PDB file of C-alpha atoms in Angstrom:
ATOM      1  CA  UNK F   1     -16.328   3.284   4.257  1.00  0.00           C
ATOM      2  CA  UNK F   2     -17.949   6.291   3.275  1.00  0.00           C
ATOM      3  CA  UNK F   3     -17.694   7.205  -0.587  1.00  0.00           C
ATOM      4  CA  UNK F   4     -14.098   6.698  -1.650  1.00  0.00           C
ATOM      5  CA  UNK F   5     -12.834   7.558   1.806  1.00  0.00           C
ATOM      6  CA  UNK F   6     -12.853   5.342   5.696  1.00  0.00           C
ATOM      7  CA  UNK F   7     -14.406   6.194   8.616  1.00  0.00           C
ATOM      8  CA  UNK F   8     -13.182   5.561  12.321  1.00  0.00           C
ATOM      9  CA  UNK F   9     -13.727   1.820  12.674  1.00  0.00           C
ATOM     10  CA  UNK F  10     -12.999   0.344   9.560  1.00  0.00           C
ATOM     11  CA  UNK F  11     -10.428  -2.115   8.847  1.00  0.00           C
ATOM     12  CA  UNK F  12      -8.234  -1.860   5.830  1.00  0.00           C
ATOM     13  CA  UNK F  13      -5.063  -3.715   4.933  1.00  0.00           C
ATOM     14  CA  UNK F  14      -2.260  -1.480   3.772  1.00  0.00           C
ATOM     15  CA  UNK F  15       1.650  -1.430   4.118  1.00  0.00           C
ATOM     16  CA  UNK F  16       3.328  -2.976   7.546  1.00  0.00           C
ATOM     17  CA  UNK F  17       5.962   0.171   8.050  1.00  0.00           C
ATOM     18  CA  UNK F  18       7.343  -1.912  10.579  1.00  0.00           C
ATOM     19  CA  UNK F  19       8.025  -4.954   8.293  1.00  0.00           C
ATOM     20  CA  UNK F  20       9.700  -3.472   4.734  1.00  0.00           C
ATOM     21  CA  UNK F  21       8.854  -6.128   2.223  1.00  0.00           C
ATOM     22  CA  UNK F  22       6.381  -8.111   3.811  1.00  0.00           C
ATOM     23  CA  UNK F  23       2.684  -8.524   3.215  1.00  0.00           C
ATOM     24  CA  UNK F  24       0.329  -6.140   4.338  1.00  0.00           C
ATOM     25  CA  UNK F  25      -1.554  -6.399   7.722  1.00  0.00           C
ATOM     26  CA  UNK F  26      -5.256  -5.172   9.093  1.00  0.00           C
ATOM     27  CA  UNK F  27      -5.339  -1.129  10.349  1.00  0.00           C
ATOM     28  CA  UNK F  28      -7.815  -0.544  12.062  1.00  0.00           C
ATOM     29  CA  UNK F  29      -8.881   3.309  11.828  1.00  0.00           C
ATOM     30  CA  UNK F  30      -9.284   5.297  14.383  1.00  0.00           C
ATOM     31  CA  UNK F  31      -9.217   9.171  13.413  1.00  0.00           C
ATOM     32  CA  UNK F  32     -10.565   9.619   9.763  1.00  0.00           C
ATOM     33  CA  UNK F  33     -12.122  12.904   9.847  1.00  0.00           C
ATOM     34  CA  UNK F  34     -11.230  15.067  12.577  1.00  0.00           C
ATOM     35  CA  UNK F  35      -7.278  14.866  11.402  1.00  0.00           C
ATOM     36  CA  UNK F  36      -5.400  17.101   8.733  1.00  0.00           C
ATOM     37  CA  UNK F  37      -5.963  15.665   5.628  1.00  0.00           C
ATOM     38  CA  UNK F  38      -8.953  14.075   6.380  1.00  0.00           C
ATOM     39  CA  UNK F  39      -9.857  11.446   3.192  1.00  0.00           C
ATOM     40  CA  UNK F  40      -6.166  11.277   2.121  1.00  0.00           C
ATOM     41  CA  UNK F  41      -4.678  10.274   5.228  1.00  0.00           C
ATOM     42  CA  UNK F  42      -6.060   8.101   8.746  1.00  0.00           C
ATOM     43  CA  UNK F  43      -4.206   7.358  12.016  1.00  0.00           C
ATOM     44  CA  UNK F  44      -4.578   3.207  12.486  1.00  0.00           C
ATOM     45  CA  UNK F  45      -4.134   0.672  14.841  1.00  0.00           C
ATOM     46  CA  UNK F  46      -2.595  -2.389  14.024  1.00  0.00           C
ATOM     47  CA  UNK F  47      -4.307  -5.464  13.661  1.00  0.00           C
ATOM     48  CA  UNK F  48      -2.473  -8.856  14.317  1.00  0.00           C
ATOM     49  CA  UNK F  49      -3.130 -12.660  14.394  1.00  0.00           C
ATOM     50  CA  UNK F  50      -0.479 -13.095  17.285  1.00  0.00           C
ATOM     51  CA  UNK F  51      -2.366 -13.391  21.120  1.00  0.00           C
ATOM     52  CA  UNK F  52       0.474 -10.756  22.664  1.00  0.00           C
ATOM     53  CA  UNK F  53       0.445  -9.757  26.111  1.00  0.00           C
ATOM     54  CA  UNK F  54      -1.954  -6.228  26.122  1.00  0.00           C
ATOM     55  CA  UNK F  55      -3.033  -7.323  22.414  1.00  0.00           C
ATOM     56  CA  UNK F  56      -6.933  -6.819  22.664  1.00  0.00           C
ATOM     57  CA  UNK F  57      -9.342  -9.724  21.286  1.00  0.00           C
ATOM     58  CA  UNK F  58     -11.799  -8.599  18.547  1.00  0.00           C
ATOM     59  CA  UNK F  59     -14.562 -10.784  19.285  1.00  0.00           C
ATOM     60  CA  UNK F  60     -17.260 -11.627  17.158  1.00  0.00           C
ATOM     61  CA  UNK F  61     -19.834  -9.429  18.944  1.00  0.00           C
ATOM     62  CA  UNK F  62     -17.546  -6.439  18.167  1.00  0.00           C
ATOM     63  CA  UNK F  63     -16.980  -7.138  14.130  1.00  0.00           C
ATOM     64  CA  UNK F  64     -20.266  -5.954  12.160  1.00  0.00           C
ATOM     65  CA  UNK F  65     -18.906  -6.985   9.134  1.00  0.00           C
ATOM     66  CA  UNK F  66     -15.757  -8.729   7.571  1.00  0.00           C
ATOM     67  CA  UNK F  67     -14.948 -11.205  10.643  1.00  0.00           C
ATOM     68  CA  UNK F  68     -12.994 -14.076   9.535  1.00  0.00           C
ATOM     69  CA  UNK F  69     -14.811 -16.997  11.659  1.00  0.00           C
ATOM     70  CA  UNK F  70     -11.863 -19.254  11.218  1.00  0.00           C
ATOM     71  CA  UNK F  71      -9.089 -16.677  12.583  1.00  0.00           C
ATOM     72  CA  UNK F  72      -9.023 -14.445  15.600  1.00  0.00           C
ATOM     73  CA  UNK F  73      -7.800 -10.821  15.368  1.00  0.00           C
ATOM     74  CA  UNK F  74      -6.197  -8.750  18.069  1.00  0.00           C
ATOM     75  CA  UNK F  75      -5.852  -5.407  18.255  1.00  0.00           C
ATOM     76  CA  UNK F  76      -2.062  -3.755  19.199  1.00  0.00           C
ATOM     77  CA  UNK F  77      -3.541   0.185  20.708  1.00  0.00           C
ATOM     78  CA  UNK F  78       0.691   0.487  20.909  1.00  0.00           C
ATOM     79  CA  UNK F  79       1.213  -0.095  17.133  1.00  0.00           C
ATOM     80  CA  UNK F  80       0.311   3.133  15.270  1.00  0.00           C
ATOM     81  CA  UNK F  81       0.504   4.337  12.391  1.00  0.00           C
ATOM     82  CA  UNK F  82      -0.634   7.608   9.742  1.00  0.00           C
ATOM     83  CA  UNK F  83      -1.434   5.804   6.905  1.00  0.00           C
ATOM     84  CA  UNK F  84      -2.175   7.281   3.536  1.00  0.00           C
ATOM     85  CA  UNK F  85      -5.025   6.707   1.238  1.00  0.00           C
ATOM     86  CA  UNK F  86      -3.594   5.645  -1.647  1.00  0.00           C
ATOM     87  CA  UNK F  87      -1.482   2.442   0.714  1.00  0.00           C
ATOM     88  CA  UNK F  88      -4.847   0.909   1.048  1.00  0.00           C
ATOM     89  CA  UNK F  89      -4.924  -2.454  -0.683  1.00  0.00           C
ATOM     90  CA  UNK F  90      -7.881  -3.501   0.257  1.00  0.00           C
ATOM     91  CA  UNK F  91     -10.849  -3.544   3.063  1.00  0.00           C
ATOM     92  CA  UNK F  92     -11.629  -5.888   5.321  1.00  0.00           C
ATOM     93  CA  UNK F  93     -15.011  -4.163   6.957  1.00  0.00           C
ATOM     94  CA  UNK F  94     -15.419  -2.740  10.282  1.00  0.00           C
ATOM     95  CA  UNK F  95     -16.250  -3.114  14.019  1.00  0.00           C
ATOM     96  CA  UNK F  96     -18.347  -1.612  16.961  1.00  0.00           C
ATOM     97  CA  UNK F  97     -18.155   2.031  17.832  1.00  0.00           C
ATOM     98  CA  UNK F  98     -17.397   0.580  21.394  1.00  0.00           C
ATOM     99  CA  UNK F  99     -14.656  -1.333  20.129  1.00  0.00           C
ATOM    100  CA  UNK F 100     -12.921   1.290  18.354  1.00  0.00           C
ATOM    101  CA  UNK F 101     -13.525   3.576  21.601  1.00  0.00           C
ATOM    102  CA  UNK F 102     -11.778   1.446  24.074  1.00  0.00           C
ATOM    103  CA  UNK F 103      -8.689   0.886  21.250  1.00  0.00           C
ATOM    104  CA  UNK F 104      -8.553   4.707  21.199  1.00  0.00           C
ATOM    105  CA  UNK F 105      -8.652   4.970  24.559  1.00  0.00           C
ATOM    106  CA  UNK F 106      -5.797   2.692  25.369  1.00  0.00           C
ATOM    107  CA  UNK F 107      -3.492   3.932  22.882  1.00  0.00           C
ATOM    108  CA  UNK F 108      -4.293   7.219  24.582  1.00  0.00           C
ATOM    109  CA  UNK F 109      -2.962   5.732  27.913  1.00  0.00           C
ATOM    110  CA  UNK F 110       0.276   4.680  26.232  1.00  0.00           C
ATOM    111  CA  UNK F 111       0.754   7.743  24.971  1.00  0.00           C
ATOM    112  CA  UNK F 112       0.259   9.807  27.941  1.00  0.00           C
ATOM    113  CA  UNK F 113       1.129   7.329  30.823  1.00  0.00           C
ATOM    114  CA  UNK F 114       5.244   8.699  31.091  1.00  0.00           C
ATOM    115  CA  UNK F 115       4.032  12.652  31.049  1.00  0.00           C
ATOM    116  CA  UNK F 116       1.120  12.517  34.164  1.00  0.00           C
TER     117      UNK F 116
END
């Protein structure tokens, strides 16, 4: 986190739009400043507890800070999300530029995969 705004790689929990009601879940960001509205708004990757088929392990070695050494995350590059500034409810730390790298570059591939 950089001032009162993230930065790609930092985890935040905010809003599940994909669960109304329920408890908010890890986003991990991964375009901060080089989107519109750039300190009000980030595009995020969710994070999960759940060891899903294409769910990506965040290992140890790729948190620099705010790993939980009792729980293991996973990364969903499928399950994005804009979410706004103000939704934050709290930060969780961050991780590797590698690791945010190869989440952006899978969720690329699901993107683009049907239009080659």
């Amino acid at each position: 986190m950089r001032g009162d705004s993230f930065e790609r790689g930092d985890v935040f929990w905010a809003p599940d739009p994909y669960n109304i009601g329920g408890d908010p879940r890890p986003w991990l960001v991964l375009a901060a400043d080089t989107i519109p509205y750039a300190g009000e708004e980030y595009i995020c990757a969710g994070l999960t507890l759940s060891d899903l088929p294409d769910n990506i392990e965040v290992s140890d070695d790729d948190w620099i800070a705010g790993n939980d050494p009792e729980k293991t995350s996973y990364c969903s590059p499928w399950v994005l999300a804009t979410v706004k500034h103000d939704a934050v409810a709290g930060t969780q730390g961050y991780v590797t530029t590698e690791f945010t790298h190869e989440i952006i570059q899978r969720s690329v591939e699901y993107l683009t995969e049907d239009s080659v």
